[in-house]
Short mmCIF file of C-alpha atoms and ligand atoms in Angstrom, two decimals:
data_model
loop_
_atom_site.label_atom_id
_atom_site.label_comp_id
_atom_site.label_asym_id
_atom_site.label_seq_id
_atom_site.Cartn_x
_atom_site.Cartn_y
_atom_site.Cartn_z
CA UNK A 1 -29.49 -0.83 5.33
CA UNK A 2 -30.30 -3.87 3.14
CA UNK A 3 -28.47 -6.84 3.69
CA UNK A 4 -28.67 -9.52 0.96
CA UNK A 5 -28.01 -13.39 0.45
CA UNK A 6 -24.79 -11.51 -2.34
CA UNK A 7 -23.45 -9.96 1.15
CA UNK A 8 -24.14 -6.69 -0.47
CA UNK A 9 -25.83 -3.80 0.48
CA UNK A 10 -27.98 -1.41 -1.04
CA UNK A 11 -27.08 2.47 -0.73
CA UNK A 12 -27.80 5.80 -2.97
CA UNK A 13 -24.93 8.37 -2.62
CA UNK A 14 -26.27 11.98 -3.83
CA UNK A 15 -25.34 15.06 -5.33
CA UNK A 16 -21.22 14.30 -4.76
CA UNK A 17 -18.28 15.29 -6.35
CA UNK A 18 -17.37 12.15 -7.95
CA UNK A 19 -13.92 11.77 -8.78
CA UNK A 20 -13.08 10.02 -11.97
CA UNK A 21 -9.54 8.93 -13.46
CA UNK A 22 -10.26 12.13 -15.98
CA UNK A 23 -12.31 14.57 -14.59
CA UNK A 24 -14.32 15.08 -11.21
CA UNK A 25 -18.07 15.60 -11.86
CA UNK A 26 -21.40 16.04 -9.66
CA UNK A 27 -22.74 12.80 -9.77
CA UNK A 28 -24.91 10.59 -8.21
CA UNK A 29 -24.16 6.69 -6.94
CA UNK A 30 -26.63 4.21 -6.59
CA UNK A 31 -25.14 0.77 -5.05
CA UNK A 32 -27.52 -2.62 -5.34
CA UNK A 33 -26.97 -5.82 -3.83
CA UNK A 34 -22.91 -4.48 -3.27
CA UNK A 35 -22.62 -3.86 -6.89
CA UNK A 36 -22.39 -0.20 -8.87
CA UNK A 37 -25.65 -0.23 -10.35
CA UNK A 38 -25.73 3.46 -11.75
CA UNK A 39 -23.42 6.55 -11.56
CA UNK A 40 -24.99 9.75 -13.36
CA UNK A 41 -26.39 13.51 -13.21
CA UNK A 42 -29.85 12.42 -11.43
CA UNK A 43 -30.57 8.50 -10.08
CA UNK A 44 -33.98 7.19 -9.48
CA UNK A 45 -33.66 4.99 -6.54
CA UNK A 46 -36.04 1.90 -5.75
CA UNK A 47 -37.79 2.87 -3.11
CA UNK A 48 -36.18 2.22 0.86
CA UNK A 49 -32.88 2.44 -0.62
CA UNK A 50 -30.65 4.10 2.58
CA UNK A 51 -29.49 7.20 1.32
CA UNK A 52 -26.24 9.31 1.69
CA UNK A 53 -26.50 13.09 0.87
CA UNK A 54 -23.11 14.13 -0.30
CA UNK A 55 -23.32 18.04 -1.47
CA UNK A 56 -20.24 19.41 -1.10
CA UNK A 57 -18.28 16.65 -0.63
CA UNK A 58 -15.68 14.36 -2.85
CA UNK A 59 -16.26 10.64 -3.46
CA UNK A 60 -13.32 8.48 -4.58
CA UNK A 61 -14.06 4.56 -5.87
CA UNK A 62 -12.48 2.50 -2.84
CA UNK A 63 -9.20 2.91 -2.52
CA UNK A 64 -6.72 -0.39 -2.83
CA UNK A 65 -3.35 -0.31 -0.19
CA UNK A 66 -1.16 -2.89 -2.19
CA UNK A 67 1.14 -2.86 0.72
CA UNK A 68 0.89 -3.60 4.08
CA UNK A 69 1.83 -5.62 6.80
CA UNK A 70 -0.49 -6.32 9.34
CA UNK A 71 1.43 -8.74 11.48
CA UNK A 72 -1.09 -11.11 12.02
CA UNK A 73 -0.02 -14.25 13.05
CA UNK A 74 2.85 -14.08 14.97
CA UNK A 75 3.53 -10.64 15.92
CA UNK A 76 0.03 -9.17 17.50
CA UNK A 77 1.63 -7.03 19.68
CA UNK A 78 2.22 -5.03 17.06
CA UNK A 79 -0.89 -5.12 15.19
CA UNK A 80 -3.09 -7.58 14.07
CA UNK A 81 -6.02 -7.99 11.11
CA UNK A 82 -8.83 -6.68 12.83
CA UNK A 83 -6.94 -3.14 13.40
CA UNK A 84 -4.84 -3.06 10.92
CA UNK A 85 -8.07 -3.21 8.82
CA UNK A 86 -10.05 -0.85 10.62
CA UNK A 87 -7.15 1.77 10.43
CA UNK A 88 -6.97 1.07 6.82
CA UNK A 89 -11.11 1.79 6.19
CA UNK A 90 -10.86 4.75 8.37
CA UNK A 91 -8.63 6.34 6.17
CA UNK A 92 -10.48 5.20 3.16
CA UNK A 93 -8.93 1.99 1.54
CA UNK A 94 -11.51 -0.87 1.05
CA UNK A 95 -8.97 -3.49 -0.47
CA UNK A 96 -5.53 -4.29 1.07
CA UNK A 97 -2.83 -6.43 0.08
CA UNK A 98 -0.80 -7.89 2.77
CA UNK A 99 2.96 -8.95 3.49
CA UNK A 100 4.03 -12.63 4.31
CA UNK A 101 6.59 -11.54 6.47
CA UNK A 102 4.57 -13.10 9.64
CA UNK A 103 5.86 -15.10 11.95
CA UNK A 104 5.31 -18.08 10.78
CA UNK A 105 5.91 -16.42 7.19
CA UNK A 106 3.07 -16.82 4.79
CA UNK A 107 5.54 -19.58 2.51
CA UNK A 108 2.86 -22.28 1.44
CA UNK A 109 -0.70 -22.72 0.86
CA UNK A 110 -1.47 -23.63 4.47
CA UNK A 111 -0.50 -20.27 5.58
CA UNK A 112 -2.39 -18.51 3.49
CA UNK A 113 -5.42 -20.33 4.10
CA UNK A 114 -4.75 -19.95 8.04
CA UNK A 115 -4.37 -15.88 7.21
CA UNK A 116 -7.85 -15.78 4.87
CA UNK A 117 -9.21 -17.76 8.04
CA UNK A 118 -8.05 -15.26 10.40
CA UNK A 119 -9.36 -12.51 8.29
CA UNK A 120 -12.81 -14.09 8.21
CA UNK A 121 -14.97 -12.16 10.29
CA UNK A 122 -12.28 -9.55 11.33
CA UNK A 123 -11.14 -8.02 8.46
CA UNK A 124 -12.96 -4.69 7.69
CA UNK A 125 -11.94 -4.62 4.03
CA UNK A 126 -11.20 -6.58 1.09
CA UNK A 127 -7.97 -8.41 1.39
CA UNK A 128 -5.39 -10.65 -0.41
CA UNK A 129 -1.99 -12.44 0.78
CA UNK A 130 1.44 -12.48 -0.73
CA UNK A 131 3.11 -15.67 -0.72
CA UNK A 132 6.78 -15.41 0.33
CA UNK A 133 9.35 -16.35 -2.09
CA UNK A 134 12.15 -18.58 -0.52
CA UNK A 135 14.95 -21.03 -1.67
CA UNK A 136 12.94 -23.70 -0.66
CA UNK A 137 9.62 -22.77 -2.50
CA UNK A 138 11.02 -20.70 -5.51
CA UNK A 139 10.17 -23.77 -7.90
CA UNK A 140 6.47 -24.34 -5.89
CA UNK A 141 5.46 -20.85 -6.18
CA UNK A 142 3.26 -20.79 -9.92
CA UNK A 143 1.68 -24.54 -8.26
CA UNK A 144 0.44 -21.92 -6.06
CA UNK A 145 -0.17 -18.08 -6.97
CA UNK A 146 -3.48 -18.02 -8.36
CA UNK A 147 -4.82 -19.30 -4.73
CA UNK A 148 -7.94 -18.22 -4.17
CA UNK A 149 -6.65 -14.89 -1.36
CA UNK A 150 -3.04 -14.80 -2.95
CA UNK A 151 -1.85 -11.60 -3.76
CA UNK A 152 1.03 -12.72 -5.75
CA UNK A 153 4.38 -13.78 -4.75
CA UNK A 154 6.22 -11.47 -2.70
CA UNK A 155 10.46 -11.07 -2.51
CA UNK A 156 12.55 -9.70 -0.24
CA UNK A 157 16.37 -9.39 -2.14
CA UNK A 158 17.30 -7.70 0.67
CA UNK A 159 16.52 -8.24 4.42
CA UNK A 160 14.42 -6.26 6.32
CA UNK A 161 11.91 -7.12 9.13
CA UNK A 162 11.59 -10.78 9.59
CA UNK A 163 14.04 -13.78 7.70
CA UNK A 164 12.27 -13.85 4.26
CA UNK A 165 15.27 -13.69 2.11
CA UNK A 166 16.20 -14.23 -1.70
CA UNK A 167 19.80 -12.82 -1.77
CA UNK A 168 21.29 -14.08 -5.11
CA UNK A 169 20.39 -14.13 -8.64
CA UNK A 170 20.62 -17.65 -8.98
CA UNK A 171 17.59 -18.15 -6.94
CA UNK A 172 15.99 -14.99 -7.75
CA UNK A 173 15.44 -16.26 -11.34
CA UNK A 174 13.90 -19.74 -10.24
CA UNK A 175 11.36 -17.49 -8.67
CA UNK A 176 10.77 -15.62 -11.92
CA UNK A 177 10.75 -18.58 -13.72
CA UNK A 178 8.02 -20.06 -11.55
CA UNK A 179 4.54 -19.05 -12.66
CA UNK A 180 3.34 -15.84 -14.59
CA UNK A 181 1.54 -13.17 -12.48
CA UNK A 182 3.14 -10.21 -11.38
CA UNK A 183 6.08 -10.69 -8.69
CA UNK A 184 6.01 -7.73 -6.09
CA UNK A 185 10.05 -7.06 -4.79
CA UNK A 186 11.59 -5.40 -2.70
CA UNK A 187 15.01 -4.26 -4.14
CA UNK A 188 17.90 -4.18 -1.92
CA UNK A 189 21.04 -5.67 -2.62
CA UNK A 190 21.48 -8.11 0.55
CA UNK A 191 25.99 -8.26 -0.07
CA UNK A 192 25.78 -4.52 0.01
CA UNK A 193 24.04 -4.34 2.91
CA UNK A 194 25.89 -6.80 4.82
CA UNK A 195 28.90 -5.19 4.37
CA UNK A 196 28.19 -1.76 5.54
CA UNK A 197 26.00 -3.16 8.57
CA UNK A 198 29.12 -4.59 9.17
CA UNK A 199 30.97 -1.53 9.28
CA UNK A 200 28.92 -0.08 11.75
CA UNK A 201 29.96 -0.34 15.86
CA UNK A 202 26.56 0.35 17.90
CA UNK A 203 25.34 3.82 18.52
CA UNK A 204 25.46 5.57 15.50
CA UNK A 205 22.48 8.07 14.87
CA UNK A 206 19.30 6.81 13.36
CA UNK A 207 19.89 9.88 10.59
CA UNK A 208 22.60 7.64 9.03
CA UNK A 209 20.26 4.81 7.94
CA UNK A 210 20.35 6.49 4.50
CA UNK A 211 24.04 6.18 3.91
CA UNK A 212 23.86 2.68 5.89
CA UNK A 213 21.29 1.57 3.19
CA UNK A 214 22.64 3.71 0.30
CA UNK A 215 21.63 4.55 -2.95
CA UNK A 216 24.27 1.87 -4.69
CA UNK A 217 22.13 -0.59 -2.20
CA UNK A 218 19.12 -0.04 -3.75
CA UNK A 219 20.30 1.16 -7.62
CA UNK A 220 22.50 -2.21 -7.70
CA UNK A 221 19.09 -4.78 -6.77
CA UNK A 222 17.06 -3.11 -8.50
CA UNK A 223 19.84 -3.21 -11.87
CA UNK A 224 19.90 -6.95 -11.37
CA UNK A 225 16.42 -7.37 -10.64
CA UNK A 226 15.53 -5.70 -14.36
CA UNK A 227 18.37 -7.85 -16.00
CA UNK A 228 16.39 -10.88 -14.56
CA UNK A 229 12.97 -9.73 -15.46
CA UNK A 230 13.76 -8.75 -19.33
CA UNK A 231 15.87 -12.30 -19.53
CA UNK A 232 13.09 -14.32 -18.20
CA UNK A 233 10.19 -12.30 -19.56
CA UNK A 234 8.49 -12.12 -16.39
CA UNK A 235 6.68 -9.22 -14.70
CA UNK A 236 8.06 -7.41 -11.96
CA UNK A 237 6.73 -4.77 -9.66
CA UNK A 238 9.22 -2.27 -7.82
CA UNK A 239 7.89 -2.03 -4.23
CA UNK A 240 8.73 1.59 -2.55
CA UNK A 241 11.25 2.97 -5.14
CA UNK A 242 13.26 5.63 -2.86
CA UNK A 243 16.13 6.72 -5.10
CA UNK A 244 16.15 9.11 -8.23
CA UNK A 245 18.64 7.03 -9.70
CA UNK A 246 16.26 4.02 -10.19
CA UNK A 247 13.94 6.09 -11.68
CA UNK A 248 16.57 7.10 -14.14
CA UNK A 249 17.27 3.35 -14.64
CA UNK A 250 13.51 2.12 -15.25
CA UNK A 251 13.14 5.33 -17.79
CA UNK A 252 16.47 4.15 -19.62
CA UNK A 253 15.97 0.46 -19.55
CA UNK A 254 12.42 1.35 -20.65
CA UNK A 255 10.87 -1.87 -20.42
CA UNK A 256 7.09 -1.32 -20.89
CA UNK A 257 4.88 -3.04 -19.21
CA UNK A 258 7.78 -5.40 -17.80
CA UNK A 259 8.37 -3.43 -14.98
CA UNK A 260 5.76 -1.57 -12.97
CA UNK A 261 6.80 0.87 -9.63
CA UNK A 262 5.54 1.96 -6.06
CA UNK A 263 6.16 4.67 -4.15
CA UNK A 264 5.09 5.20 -0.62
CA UNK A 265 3.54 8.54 0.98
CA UNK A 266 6.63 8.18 3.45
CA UNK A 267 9.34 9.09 0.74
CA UNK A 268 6.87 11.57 -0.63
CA UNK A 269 6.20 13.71 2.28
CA UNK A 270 9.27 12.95 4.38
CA UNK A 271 12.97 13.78 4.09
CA UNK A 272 15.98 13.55 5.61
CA UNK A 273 17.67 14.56 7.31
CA UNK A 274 14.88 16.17 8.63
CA UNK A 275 12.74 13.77 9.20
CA UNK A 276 15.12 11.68 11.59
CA UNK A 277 16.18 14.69 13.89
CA UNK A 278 12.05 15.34 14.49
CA UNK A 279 10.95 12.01 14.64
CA UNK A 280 14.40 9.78 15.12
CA UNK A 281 13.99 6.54 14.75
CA UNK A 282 10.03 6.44 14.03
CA UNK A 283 10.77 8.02 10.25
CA UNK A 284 13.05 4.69 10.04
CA UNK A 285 12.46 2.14 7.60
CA UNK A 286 13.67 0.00 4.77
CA UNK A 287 14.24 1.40 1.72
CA UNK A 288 15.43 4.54 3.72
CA UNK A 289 13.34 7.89 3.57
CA UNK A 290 16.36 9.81 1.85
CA UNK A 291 17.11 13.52 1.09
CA UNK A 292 14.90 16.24 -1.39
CA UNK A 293 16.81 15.73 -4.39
CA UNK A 294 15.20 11.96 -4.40
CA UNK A 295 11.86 13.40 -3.09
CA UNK A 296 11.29 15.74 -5.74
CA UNK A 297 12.83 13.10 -7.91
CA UNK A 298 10.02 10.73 -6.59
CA UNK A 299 6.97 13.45 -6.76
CA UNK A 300 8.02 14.20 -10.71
CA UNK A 301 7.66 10.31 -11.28
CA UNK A 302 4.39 10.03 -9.36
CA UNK A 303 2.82 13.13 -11.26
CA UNK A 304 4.27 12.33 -14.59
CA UNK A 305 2.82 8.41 -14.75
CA UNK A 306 6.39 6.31 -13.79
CA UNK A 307 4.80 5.20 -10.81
CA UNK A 308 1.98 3.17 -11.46
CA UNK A 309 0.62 3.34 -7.58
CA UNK A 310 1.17 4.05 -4.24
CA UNK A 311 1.20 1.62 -1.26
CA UNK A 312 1.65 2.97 2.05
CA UNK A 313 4.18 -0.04 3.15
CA UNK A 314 2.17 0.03 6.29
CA UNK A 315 4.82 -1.36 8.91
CA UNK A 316 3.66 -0.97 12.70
CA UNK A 317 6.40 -1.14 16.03
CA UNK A 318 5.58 -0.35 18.84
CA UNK A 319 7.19 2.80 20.58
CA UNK A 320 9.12 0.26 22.66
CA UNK A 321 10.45 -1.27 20.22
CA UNK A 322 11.29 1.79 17.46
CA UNK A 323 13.33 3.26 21.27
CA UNK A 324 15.87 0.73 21.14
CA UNK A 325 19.10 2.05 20.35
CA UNK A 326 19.77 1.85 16.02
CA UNK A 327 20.31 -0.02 14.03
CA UNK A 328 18.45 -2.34 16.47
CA UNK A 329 15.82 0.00 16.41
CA UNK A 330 13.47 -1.97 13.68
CA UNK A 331 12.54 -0.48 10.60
CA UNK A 332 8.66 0.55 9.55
CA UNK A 333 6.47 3.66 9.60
CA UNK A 334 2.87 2.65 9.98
CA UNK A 335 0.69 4.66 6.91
CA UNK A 336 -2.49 2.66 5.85
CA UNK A 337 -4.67 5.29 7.15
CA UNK A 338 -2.69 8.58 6.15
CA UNK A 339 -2.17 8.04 2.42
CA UNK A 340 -5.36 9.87 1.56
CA UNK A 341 -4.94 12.40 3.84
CA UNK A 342 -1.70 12.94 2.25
CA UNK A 343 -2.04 12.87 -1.45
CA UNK A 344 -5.19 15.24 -0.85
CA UNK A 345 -2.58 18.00 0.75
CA UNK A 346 -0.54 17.59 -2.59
CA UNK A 347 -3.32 18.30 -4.43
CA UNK A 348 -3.87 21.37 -2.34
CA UNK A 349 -0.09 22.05 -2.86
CA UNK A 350 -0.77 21.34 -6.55
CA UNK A 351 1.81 18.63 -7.71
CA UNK A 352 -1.10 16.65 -7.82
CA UNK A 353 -4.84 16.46 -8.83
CA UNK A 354 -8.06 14.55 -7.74
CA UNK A 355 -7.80 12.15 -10.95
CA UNK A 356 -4.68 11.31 -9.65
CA UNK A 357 -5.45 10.03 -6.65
CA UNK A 358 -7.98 7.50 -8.77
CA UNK A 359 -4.75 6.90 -11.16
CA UNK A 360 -2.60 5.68 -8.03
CA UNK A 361 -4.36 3.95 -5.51
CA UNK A 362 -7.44 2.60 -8.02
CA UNK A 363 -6.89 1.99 -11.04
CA UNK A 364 -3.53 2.04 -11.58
CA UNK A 365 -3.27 -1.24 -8.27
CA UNK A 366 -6.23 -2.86 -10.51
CA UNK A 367 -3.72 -2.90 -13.38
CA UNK A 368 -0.51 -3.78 -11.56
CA UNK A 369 -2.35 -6.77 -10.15
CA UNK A 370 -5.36 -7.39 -11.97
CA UNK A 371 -8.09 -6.86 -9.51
CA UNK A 372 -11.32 -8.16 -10.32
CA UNK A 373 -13.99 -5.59 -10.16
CA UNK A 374 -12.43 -2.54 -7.82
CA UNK A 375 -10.43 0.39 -8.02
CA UNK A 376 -13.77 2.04 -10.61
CA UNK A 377 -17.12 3.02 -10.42
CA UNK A 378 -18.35 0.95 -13.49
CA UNK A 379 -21.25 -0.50 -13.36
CA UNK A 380 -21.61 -3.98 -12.32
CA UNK A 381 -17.80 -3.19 -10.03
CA UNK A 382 -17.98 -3.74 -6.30
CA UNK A 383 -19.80 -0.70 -4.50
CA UNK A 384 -16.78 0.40 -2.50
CA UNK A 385 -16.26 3.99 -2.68
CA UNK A 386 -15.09 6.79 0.28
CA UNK A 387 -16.30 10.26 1.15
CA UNK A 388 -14.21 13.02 1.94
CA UNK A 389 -14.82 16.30 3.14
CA UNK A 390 -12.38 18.47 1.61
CA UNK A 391 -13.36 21.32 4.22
CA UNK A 392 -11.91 19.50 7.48
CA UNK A 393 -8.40 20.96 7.30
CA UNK A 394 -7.08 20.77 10.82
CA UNK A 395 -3.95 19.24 12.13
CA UNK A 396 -3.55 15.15 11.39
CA UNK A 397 -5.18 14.28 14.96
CA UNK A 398 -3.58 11.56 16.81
CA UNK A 399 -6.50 10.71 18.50
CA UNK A 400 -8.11 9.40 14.93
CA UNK A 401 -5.29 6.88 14.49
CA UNK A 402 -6.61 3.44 14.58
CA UNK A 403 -3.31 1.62 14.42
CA UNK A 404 -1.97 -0.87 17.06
CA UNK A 405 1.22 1.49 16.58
CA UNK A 406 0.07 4.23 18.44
CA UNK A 407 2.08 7.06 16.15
CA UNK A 408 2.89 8.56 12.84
CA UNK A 409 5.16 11.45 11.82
CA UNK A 410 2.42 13.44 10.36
CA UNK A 411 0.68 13.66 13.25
CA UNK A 412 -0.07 17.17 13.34
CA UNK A 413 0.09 17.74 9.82
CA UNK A 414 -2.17 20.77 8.44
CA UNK A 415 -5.05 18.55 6.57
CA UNK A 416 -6.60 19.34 3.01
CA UNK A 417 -9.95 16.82 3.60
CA UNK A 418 -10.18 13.50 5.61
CA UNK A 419 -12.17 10.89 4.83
CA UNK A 420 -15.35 10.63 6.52
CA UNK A 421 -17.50 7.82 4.95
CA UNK A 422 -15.90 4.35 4.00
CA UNK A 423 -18.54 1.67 1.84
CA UNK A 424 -16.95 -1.54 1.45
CA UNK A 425 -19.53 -3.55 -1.09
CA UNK A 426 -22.38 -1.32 -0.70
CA UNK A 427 -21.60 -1.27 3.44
CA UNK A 428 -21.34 1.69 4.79
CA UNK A 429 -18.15 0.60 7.19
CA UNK A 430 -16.88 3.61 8.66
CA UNK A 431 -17.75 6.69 9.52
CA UNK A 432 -16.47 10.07 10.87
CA UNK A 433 -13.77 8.05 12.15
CA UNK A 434 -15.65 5.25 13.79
CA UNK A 435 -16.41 1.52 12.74
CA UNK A 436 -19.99 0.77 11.60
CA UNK A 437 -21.68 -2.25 11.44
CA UNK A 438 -19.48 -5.59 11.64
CA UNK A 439 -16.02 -6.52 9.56
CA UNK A 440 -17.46 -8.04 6.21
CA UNK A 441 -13.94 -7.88 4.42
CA UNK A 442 -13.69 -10.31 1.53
CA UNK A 443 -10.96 -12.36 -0.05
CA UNK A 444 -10.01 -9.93 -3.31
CA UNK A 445 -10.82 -11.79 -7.12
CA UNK A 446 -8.24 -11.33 -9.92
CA UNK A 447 -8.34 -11.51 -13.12
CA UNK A 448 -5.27 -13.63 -15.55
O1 DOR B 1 10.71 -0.62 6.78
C1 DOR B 1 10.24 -1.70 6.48
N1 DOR B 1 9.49 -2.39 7.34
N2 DOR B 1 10.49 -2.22 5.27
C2 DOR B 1 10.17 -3.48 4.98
O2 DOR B 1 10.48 -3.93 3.89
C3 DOR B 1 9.51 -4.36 5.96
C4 DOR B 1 8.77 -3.55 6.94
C5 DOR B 1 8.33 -4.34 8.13
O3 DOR B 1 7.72 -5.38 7.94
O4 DOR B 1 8.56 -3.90 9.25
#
């Protein structure tokens, strides 16, 4: 393979499946110098160009994780860049955005630059960090989200793992006031919480962290958090939306382009109370995986366009850690490497289709965020695409997890394809579940 001064690579990809946000169509890819060159029936490649023979199999453009947290610094035991990256290309994503929720938290410019240092050399994909909104920085923040490696701003209205923390409006709307792009929250209404943490006396089953966290939690933030964005005029994004109810409220308040929404695999293909008398206290996290009524409630939105993309909320314990007795047990299912697995059983289950999968973890993140050059196979984009076999149907197998973690609740889950080439700028990264080559991942570009 072809390494050039661009940090590109060179690669011809023939006789796929290539999946498009309309249609899926036997194509063939040529890469050059890390940049779509050519996508089309029959390519002529230059001469030497490496080549991937594809027949049979499906090729996605990269896929973008806008949500993960990869613990790095602070909290390596429980992951860190390096393999929080290389779990993320093994299951297909070649751009990740990543949580500030560190320890230190990423809350000013010399954190981010000491996390894009970090990731320099180790990362295996493309990557980009959210700044953490605080009381202290709310009025900083637009001096600072167009950083070269910012994601956006990131906000927490509720607490979850770690102290970043925005509770009250008052605050909330400095931070909306403060610069322009996109702000990325997570809706929980902290008072609400508080109170019925309070309530609880130690030892109460893990299965009640959806009435502990309840639907008026999450429907109340998420209420205020729409009053603030239409009185302020600034964009918000709703990170893992888990209730029906604030579906029902986005649809009603019908604010356009205003307000854009996640969902995560985890409420997709999880439910209570199910999922916490199989897996306990590992199918905890924050918002709360909650019953079918908001599942189905969720899968309608995905198919039907509400939710604009899908971020796996990646959020790796250790076992140790997710045994301790709830609600100390701490909330996060790791996922970066699972979401294409999963989404390629719904299409087998049919609530989804291929074009889909392009709609929510390609374009529709390059939209939401304004990625520079990924989530298409246009000419002149970056050359990151992944290859998946959609005859290896086995059980999820543990042993392919490449998480620090160590687990996931769909372990053994009956597969419909898994991903078995990842190209990261024309790099052929992994493959059939092992790294290739070193970590070249790159600090994401966006666009105003
Ligand atoms: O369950 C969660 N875990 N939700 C969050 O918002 C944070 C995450 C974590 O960092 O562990």
């Amino acid at each position: 393979m072809s390494l050039t001064a661009g940090g590109g690579a060179d690669l011809w990809v023939r006789r796929a499946k290539v999946v498009g946000e309309r249609d899926v169509v036997e194509q063939d890819v040529l890469i050059l110098d890390g940049r779509v060159q050519q996508v089309a029936r029959r390519v002529a490649a230059p001469d030497g160009i490496p080549e991937l023979r594809a027949r049979g199999r499906l090729v996605f453009p990269g896929l973008i994780d806008t949500q993960v947290h990869f613990r790095e610094p602070g909290l390596e035991h429980k992951e860190d860049l390096a393999s929080g990256s290389l779990a993320a290309v093994t299951g297909g994503i070649t751009a990740f955005c990543e949580m500030p929720n560190t320890d230190p938290p990423t809350t000013d410019p010399a954190r981010l630059v000491d996390k894009l240092q970090r990731a320099h050399g180790r990362s295996w994909a493309d990557h980009a960090f959210f700044l953490g909104a605080t009381a202290d920085n709310a009025d900083r923040l637009g001096d600072w989200e167009w950083l070269p490696g910012c994601a956006g701003i990131k906000v927490f209205m509720g607490s979850s793992t770690g102290n970043l923390l925005v509770p009250d409006d008052a605050t909330l709307e400095r931070v909306l006031r403060s610069g322009t792009r996109r702000v990325a929250v997570h809706s929980e209404d902290e008072p609400r919480l508080r109170e019925r943490y309070g309530q609880l006396r130690g030892g109460e089953s893990v299965a009640l962290h959806p009435d502990v966290r309840d639907v008026e939690s999450a429907l109340r933030a998420t209420r205020r958090l729409l009053d603030l964005a239409e009185k302020t005029g600034r964009k918000v994004h709703l990170l893992h939306v888990s209730t029906a109810e604030e579906l029902d409220l986005v649809r009603e308040r019908d604010l356009g382009e205003l307000v854009t929404v996640e969902a995560t695999p985890n409420h997709l293909f999880l439910a209570a109370p199910y999922c916490y008398e199989r897996h306990g206290s590992l199918a905890q996290m924050n918002p709360p995986v909650r019953d079918l009524r908001h599942q189905d409630a969720l899968r309608r939105a995905v198919a039907e366009g509400l939710v604009a993309c899908i971020g796996s909320d990646h959020a790796p314990h250790t076992l140790d850690e997710k045994a301790r007795e709830y609600p100390r047990s701490p909330s996060g299912i790791p996922g970066v490497q699972t979401t294409l697995p999963l989404l390629l059983t719904a299409v087998r289950d049919g609530w989804l289709t291929y074009p889909d999968i392009v709609r929510l973890l390609c374009t529709g993140p390059a939209r939401v965020y304004g990625f520079e050059g990924k989530g298409t196979l246009e000419p002149g984009s970056d050359g990151d695409l992944v290859i998946v076999d959609p005859r290896m149907t086995d059980p999820l197998p543990a042993d392919w997890l490449r998480s620090r973690a160590g687990f996931s609740p769909f372990v053994g889950t009956p597969l419909a394809g898994l991903p078995v080439v990842t190209v990261v700028r024309g790099h052929v990264v992994s493959q059939d579940g092992e790294s290739v080559g070193a970590p070249i991942g790159r600090p994401l570009r966006y666009r105003a």
